[in-house]
Coordinates of C-alpha atoms in Angstrom, one line a residue:
X137 CA -80.8 -3.1 -58.7
X138 CA -82.0 -6.7 -58.2
X139 CA -82.4 -8.1 -61.9
X140 CA -84.1 -11.5 -61.1
X141 CA -85.1 -13.9 -58.2
X142 CA -82.0 -15.7 -58.9
X143 CA -79.9 -12.6 -58.1
X144 CA -79.2 -14.0 -54.7
X145 CA -76.9 -16.4 -53.2
X146 CA -77.4 -20.2 -53.7
X147 CA -77.1 -21.1 -50.0
X148 CA -80.3 -19.0 -49.3
X149 CA -82.3 -21.2 -51.8
X150 CA -80.8 -24.4 -50.4
X151 CA -81.5 -23.4 -46.7
X152 CA -85.0 -22.4 -48.0
X153 CA -85.6 -25.8 -49.2
X154 CA -84.4 -27.4 -45.9
X155 CA -86.6 -25.2 -43.8
X156 CA -89.7 -26.0 -45.9
X157 CA -89.1 -29.7 -45.5
X158 CA -88.2 -29.8 -41.7
X159 CA -89.6 -26.4 -39.9
X160 CA -92.4 -25.3 -42.2
X161 CA -94.2 -23.3 -39.3
X162 CA -91.2 -21.7 -38.0
X163 CA -91.6 -17.9 -37.5
X164 CA -88.4 -15.9 -37.9
X165 CA -87.1 -12.3 -37.1
X166 CA -84.0 -10.9 -38.7
X167 CA -82.2 -7.7 -38.2
X168 CA -79.6 -5.1 -39.7
X169 CA -76.5 -4.3 -38.0
X170 CA -74.0 -1.6 -39.3
X171 CA -70.6 -2.3 -38.2
X172 CA -69.2 0.7 -40.0
X173 CA -69.3 4.5 -39.4
X174 CA -71.2 5.2 -42.8
X175 CA -74.5 7.0 -41.9
X176 CA -77.9 7.3 -43.8
X177 CA -80.8 9.8 -44.8
X178 CA -84.2 10.2 -45.0
X179 CA -84.1 10.2 -49.1
X180 CA -82.1 6.8 -48.7
X181 CA -85.0 5.3 -46.5
X182 CA -87.6 6.6 -49.1
X183 CA -85.8 5.0 -52.0
X184 CA -85.1 1.7 -50.1
X185 CA -88.8 1.4 -49.3
X186 CA -89.5 2.1 -53.1
X187 CA -87.1 -0.6 -54.0
X188 CA -88.6 -3.0 -51.6
X189 CA -92.4 -2.1 -52.7
X190 CA -92.0 -1.9 -56.2
X191 CA -88.9 -3.7 -57.5
X192 CA -88.4 -6.7 -55.4
X193 CA -91.7 -7.6 -54.8
X194 CA -92.1 -7.9 -58.5
X195 CA -89.6 -10.5 -58.9
X196 CA -90.6 -14.1 -59.9
X197 CA -89.0 -17.2 -61.3
X198 CA -89.3 -17.5 -65.2
X199 CA -90.0 -20.5 -67.0
X200 CA -86.3 -20.2 -68.3
X201 CA -84.9 -19.9 -64.9
X202 CA -87.1 -23.0 -63.4
X203 CA -85.7 -25.4 -66.1
X204 CA -82.1 -24.1 -65.7
X205 CA -82.4 -24.7 -62.0
X206 CA -83.7 -28.2 -62.6
X207 CA -80.9 -29.0 -64.9
X208 CA -78.0 -27.4 -63.1
X209 CA -79.1 -28.1 -59.6
X210 CA -80.4 -31.7 -59.3
X211 CA -80.2 -31.3 -55.3
X212 CA -83.2 -29.0 -55.6
X213 CA -86.4 -31.2 -55.2
X214 CA -89.2 -30.8 -57.8
X215 CA -91.5 -29.9 -55.1
X216 CA -89.3 -27.0 -54.0
X217 CA -89.0 -25.8 -57.6
X218 CA -92.6 -25.7 -57.8
X219 CA -92.7 -23.6 -54.4
X220 CA -90.1 -21.4 -56.0
X221 CA -92.3 -20.8 -59.1
X222 CA -95.1 -19.5 -57.0
X223 CA -92.8 -17.6 -54.5
X224 CA -93.4 -13.8 -54.0
X225 CA -91.4 -11.6 -51.8
X226 CA -93.7 -9.7 -49.3
X227 CA -92.8 -6.0 -48.5
X228 CA -95.0 -6.2 -45.6
X229 CA -92.2 -8.5 -44.0
X230 CA -89.8 -5.8 -43.9
X231 CA -89.7 -2.6 -41.6
X232 CA -87.3 0.2 -42.1
X233 CA -86.7 3.4 -40.7
X234 CA -83.8 5.9 -39.6
X235 CA -82.8 6.1 -36.2
X236 CA -82.0 9.1 -34.2
X237 CA -78.3 8.4 -35.1
X238 CA -78.9 8.4 -38.7
X239 CA -78.5 4.8 -38.7
X240 CA -80.6 2.2 -40.8
X241 CA -83.1 0.2 -38.7
X242 CA -84.2 -2.8 -40.7
X243 CA -86.0 -5.7 -39.4
X244 CA -87.4 -8.6 -41.4
X245 CA -90.3 -10.8 -39.6
X246 CA -92.6 -13.5 -40.9
X247 CA -92.5 -17.4 -41.8
X248 CA -88.9 -18.6 -41.7
X249 CA -89.3 -20.2 -45.1
X250 CA -90.5 -16.8 -46.8
X251 CA -88.2 -14.5 -45.2
X252 CA -85.2 -16.5 -45.5
X253 CA -84.7 -14.9 -49.1
X254 CA -84.6 -11.2 -48.0
X255 CA -81.0 -10.9 -46.6
X256 CA -78.8 -10.9 -49.5
X257 CA -81.1 -8.8 -52.0
X258 CA -81.7 -6.3 -49.2
X259 CA -77.9 -5.9 -48.5
X260 CA -77.2 -5.7 -52.1
X261 CA -80.0 -3.0 -52.5
X262 CA -78.7 -1.2 -49.3
X263 CA -75.1 -1.0 -50.7
X264 CA -76.1 0.1 -54.2
X265 CA -78.5 2.7 -52.8
X266 CA -75.7 4.1 -50.5
X267 CA -73.3 4.5 -53.3
X268 CA -75.8 6.3 -55.6
X269 CA -77.5 8.6 -53.1
X270 CA -75.2 9.5 -50.4
X271 CA -71.7 8.7 -51.4
X272 CA -71.5 9.4 -55.4
X273 CA -67.7 10.4 -55.6
X274 CA -66.6 7.2 -56.2
X275 CA -67.7 7.4 -59.9
X276 CA -65.5 9.8 -60.6
X277 CA -62.5 7.8 -62.1
X278 CA -59.7 10.1 -60.8
X279 CA -61.0 9.9 -57.2
X280 CA -61.2 6.1 -57.2
X281 CA -58.5 4.7 -59.4
X282 CA -56.5 7.7 -60.3
X283 CA -56.9 7.0 -64.0
X284 CA -59.0 8.9 -66.7
X285 CA -60.4 5.6 -67.8
X286 CA -64.4 5.0 -67.2
X287 CA -64.7 3.5 -63.6
X288 CA -66.1 0.2 -64.9
X289 CA -63.2 -0.2 -67.5
X290 CA -60.5 0.6 -65.0
X291 CA -62.5 -1.8 -62.4
X292 CA -62.5 -4.5 -64.8
X293 CA -58.7 -4.2 -65.4
X294 CA -58.3 -4.3 -61.7
X295 CA -60.3 -7.3 -61.3
X296 CA -58.5 -9.3 -64.1
X297 CA -55.2 -8.5 -62.6
X298 CA -56.4 -9.8 -59.4
X299 CA -57.7 -13.0 -61.0
X300 CA -54.3 -13.7 -62.8
X301 CA -52.5 -13.5 -59.9
X302 CA -54.8 -16.1 -58.3
X303 CA -54.4 -18.2 -61.4
X304 CA -50.9 -17.8 -61.5
X305 CA -50.6 -19.3 -57.7
X306 CA -53.0 -22.0 -58.2
X307 CA -55.8 -20.8 -56.1
X308 CA -59.1 -22.4 -56.8
X309 CA -61.6 -19.5 -55.9
X310 CA -65.3 -18.7 -56.2
X311 CA -66.9 -15.0 -56.5
X312 CA -68.8 -14.4 -53.1
X313 CA -69.6 -10.8 -53.5
X314 CA -73.2 -10.1 -53.9
X315 CA -74.0 -8.7 -50.7
X316 CA -71.7 -5.8 -50.6
X317 CA -71.4 -5.2 -54.1
X318 CA -71.3 -1.4 -54.9
X319 CA -73.8 -2.0 -57.8
X320 CA -75.3 -4.6 -60.1
X321 CA -73.4 -3.4 -63.0
X322 CA -69.9 -3.2 -61.4
X323 CA -70.8 -7.0 -60.2
X324 CA -71.7 -7.8 -63.9
X325 CA -68.2 -6.2 -65.0
X326 CA -66.5 -8.4 -62.2
X327 CA -68.2 -11.7 -63.8
X328 CA -67.3 -10.8 -67.3
X329 CA -63.4 -10.7 -66.2
X330 CA -63.5 -13.3 -64.1
X331 CA -64.7 -16.0 -66.5
X332 CA -61.2 -15.8 -68.4
X333 CA -59.6 -17.0 -65.1
X334 CA -59.1 -20.7 -65.4
X335 CA -59.0 -21.3 -61.5
X336 CA -62.4 -19.6 -60.9
X337 CA -64.6 -22.5 -59.9
X338 CA -68.0 -20.6 -59.8
X339 CA -70.0 -18.0 -58.1
X340 CA -72.6 -17.8 -55.1
X341 CA -74.8 -15.7 -57.1
X342 CA -77.4 -18.0 -58.8
X343 CA -78.3 -15.3 -61.7
X344 CA -74.6 -14.6 -62.7
X345 CA -73.9 -18.7 -62.6
X346 CA -76.8 -18.9 -65.2
X347 CA -75.8 -15.8 -67.4
X348 CA -71.9 -16.9 -67.5
X349 CA -72.2 -20.5 -67.5
X350 CA -70.4 -21.1 -64.4
X351 CA -71.3 -23.4 -61.4
X352 CA -73.4 -22.0 -58.6
X353 CA -71.5 -22.4 -55.3
X354 CA -73.1 -22.5 -51.9
X355 CA -74.3 -24.9 -49.2
X356 CA -75.2 -23.7 -45.7
X357 CA -75.2 -20.4 -43.7
X358 CA -74.9 -19.7 -39.9
X359 CA -78.6 -19.2 -39.7
X360 CA -79.4 -23.0 -40.3
X361 CA -77.4 -23.8 -37.2
X362 CA -78.6 -20.7 -35.3
X363 CA -82.3 -21.6 -36.3
X364 CA -81.7 -25.3 -35.3
X365 CA -80.4 -24.0 -31.7
X366 CA -83.8 -22.7 -30.9
X367 CA -86.0 -25.4 -32.6
X368 CA -84.0 -28.6 -31.5
X369 CA -81.5 -27.7 -28.8
X370 CA -78.4 -25.4 -28.1
X371 CA -76.1 -27.8 -26.6
X372 CA -75.6 -30.1 -29.6
X373 CA -76.8 -27.5 -32.3
X374 CA -74.1 -28.3 -34.9
X375 CA -74.7 -31.9 -34.6
X376 CA -78.3 -31.6 -34.9
X377 CA -78.2 -29.1 -37.8
X378 CA -75.7 -31.0 -39.9
X379 CA -77.5 -34.3 -39.4
X380 CA -80.7 -32.8 -40.5
X381 CA -78.7 -31.3 -43.6
X382 CA -77.9 -34.9 -44.3
X383 CA -81.4 -35.9 -44.2
X384 CA -82.3 -33.3 -46.5
X385 CA -79.4 -33.6 -49.3
X386 CA -78.3 -37.3 -48.6
X387 CA -74.7 -36.2 -48.8
X388 CA -74.7 -33.5 -51.6
X389 CA -73.8 -29.7 -50.4
X390 CA -71.3 -31.3 -48.1
X391 CA -69.2 -28.3 -46.7
X392 CA -69.9 -27.7 -42.9
X393 CA -69.9 -24.2 -41.7
X394 CA -67.7 -24.5 -38.4
X395 CA -67.6 -21.0 -36.2
X396 CA -71.6 -20.5 -35.4
X397 CA -70.8 -21.4 -31.8
X398 CA -66.9 -21.6 -32.0
X399 CA -65.0 -24.1 -33.8
X400 CA -64.2 -25.9 -30.7
X401 CA -67.8 -26.6 -29.9
X402 CA -68.1 -27.5 -33.8
X403 CA -65.4 -30.0 -33.6
X404 CA -66.8 -31.9 -30.4
X405 CA -70.1 -32.3 -32.3
X406 CA -68.6 -33.4 -35.5
X407 CA -68.4 -37.1 -34.7
X408 CA -67.0 -39.9 -37.0
X409 CA -70.0 -40.3 -39.1
X410 CA -70.4 -36.6 -40.0
X411 CA -66.6 -36.1 -40.5
X412 CA -66.9 -38.8 -43.0
X413 CA -70.0 -37.9 -44.8
X414 CA -69.0 -34.1 -45.2
X415 CA -66.4 -33.3 -47.7
X416 CA -64.8 -30.7 -45.8
X417 CA -65.3 -27.4 -43.4
X418 CA -65.6 -23.7 -44.0
X419 CA -63.6 -21.2 -42.3
X420 CA -65.2 -17.9 -41.7
X421 CA -63.8 -16.5 -38.3
X422 CA -60.7 -16.5 -36.2
X423 CA -57.1 -17.4 -37.0
X424 CA -57.2 -19.1 -40.5
X425 CA -53.6 -20.8 -39.9
X426 CA -54.5 -22.1 -36.7
X427 CA -57.8 -23.4 -38.1
X428 CA -56.0 -25.4 -40.6
X429 CA -53.8 -27.1 -38.1
X430 CA -57.0 -27.6 -35.9
X431 CA -58.9 -29.3 -38.9
X432 CA -55.8 -31.6 -39.8
X433 CA -55.7 -32.8 -36.0
X434 CA -59.5 -33.6 -36.0
X435 CA -59.4 -35.6 -39.2
X436 CA -56.2 -37.5 -38.0
X437 CA -57.8 -38.3 -34.8
X438 CA -60.8 -39.7 -36.6
X439 CA -58.4 -41.6 -38.7
X440 CA -59.3 -39.9 -41.9
X441 CA -56.6 -38.7 -44.4
X442 CA -56.7 -34.9 -44.5
X443 CA -55.7 -34.9 -48.1
X444 CA -59.0 -36.3 -49.1
X445 CA -60.8 -33.3 -47.5
X446 CA -61.3 -29.6 -47.9
X447 CA -61.1 -26.4 -46.4
X448 CA -63.2 -23.7 -47.9
X449 CA -61.8 -20.1 -46.7
X450 CA -64.4 -17.3 -46.7
X451 CA -63.4 -14.7 -44.2
X452 CA -62.8 -11.3 -45.6
X453 CA -60.2 -12.7 -48.1
X454 CA -58.3 -10.7 -50.6
X455 CA -56.1 -12.4 -53.3
X456 CA -52.8 -12.0 -51.1
X457 CA -54.2 -13.6 -48.1
X458 CA -55.7 -16.5 -50.4
X459 CA -52.2 -17.3 -51.8
X460 CA -50.7 -17.4 -48.4
X461 CA -53.3 -19.7 -47.2
X462 CA -52.7 -21.9 -50.3
X463 CA -49.0 -22.2 -49.5
X464 CA -49.7 -23.0 -46.0
X465 CA -52.2 -26.1 -46.8
X466 CA -50.1 -27.3 -49.6
X467 CA -49.3 -31.0 -48.9
X468 CA -51.5 -30.8 -45.9
X469 CA -55.1 -30.7 -46.9
X470 CA -57.0 -29.5 -50.0
X471 CA -58.2 -25.8 -49.9
X472 CA -60.4 -23.4 -52.0
X473 CA -61.6 -19.7 -51.6
X474 CA -64.9 -17.7 -51.5
X475 CA -63.7 -14.3 -52.2
X476 CA -66.3 -11.5 -51.8
X477 CA -66.2 -7.8 -51.1
X478 CA -62.5 -7.5 -52.4
X479 CA -63.8 -8.5 -55.8
X480 CA -67.3 -6.7 -56.0
X481 CA -66.3 -3.5 -53.9
X482 CA -62.5 -3.3 -53.7
X483 CA -61.2 -1.2 -51.1
X484 CA -58.0 -0.4 -52.6
X485 CA -59.5 0.7 -55.8
X486 CA -62.1 2.8 -54.2
X487 CA -59.5 4.3 -51.9
X488 CA -61.7 7.2 -50.6
X489 CA -64.9 5.3 -50.5
X490 CA -64.8 2.2 -48.4
X491 CA -67.6 -0.7 -48.7
X492 CA -70.3 -0.8 -46.0
X493 CA -69.4 -3.2 -43.1
X494 CA -73.0 -4.6 -42.4
X495 CA -74.8 -7.9 -41.9
X496 CA -78.4 -9.0 -41.7
X497 CA -78.6 -12.0 -39.1
X498 CA -81.4 -14.3 -37.7
X499 CA -82.6 -12.7 -34.4
X500 CA -85.3 -14.8 -33.1
X501 CA -87.1 -18.2 -34.1
X502 CA -90.6 -18.6 -32.7
X503 CA -89.7 -15.7 -30.3
X504 CA -86.7 -17.5 -28.9
X505 CA -83.6 -15.2 -29.2
X506 CA -80.6 -16.9 -31.4
X507 CA -77.0 -15.9 -31.3
X508 CA -73.8 -16.5 -33.3
X509 CA -70.6 -16.6 -31.3
X510 CA -68.1 -16.9 -33.8
X511 CA -64.2 -17.2 -33.4
X512 CA -63.9 -13.5 -33.8
X513 CA -65.4 -11.6 -30.7
X514 CA -66.3 -8.4 -32.9
X515 CA -68.6 -10.9 -35.0
X516 CA -71.0 -11.8 -32.0
X517 CA -74.5 -11.2 -32.7
X518 CA -77.7 -11.5 -30.6
X519 CA -79.1 -10.3 -27.5
X520 CA -76.9 -9.9 -24.4
X521 CA -78.7 -12.4 -22.1
X522 CA -78.9 -14.9 -25.0
X523 CA -75.0 -14.3 -25.7
X524 CA -74.3 -15.1 -21.9
X525 CA -76.2 -18.1 -22.0
X526 CA -75.0 -19.5 -25.2
X527 CA -71.4 -18.9 -24.2
X528 CA -72.0 -20.5 -20.9
X529 CA -73.4 -23.7 -22.6
X530 CA -70.6 -23.6 -25.2
X531 CA -68.1 -23.6 -22.1
X532 CA -66.5 -20.4 -23.3
X533 CA -67.3 -18.2 -20.4
X534 CA -69.0 -18.2 -17.1
X535 CA -72.4 -16.7 -16.7
X536 CA -71.0 -13.6 -15.0
X537 CA -68.1 -12.9 -17.4

């Protein structure tokens, strides 16, 4: 299910390097959250444990992969590549069990620099296992696509259709679908078809970037800012996090994620220096059209031409939404799109078998609870009291609200 140590998103590696450099002694805890209605089984738990203990634990960086990273990702420092060459997943860092409600209880604990690589590989394994042990009917082509063609072939045609629609409308996009893919094999089929599309700019999956000769795409995730809030300070966590990112990457990987504690808090922290250094902002929650207007307002207030900057949209996108956003941004600001689940687990194609709605989020750093507030209330994560304090400090709610 996980074919290589590089079968992971690029931003996990870039954050791992930054954690090693600035917070090498930090201890982390992550937790799995199932936002959907699907339930699991004891058989599923046993198979997931086997995948963790026997498959993922055996992954290691090959010489070929080492040299490819050295050439294609010059922002990754030699000392980090040596660390990655010696890196091994530690199964003892992952606890899995079935709850009374037949839900998956999964927690990851250990050094932050070590546990940081688990999130994407575990989510990909959970998704594929679910669709091979619990919900299996999707592999019947008539029940999924309504055609007699093999599922992979029919799905490839669907993805090519989506890609051509994006290309015809001039949408620059990357494939971001590793974490909720239906299977590795289907993900591979997606990439085989997408490389025919001229407006594909790359993929977040480093393994497929290498295999298909496209650019690995990724910068930073919420956990970098969440972790910084516990280690450096909550009130100006965005500013501390992005200043530290510049310290590590010196201007490379310059797309700033905006919604960890709500975008209004982010814009207050994003001063003139950071606004000039960073190439653009990533939208991952809330009203995207209102976000475009707010970003343009921010840049103009700073005396920066918005047409020299970029918005990357990545919030549960499909092709139609991307085209609508492209038209709205036209002539105002540049934009590109990170499209995930609708490429690797399309609910329109698998009509009777929707993808899992799940996340794995950072929960504590050095025993201190961390939170994600987001611009969409349903995406908030963290302990209740920690959320109350964070919302209060961010000026979003009173302590009693």
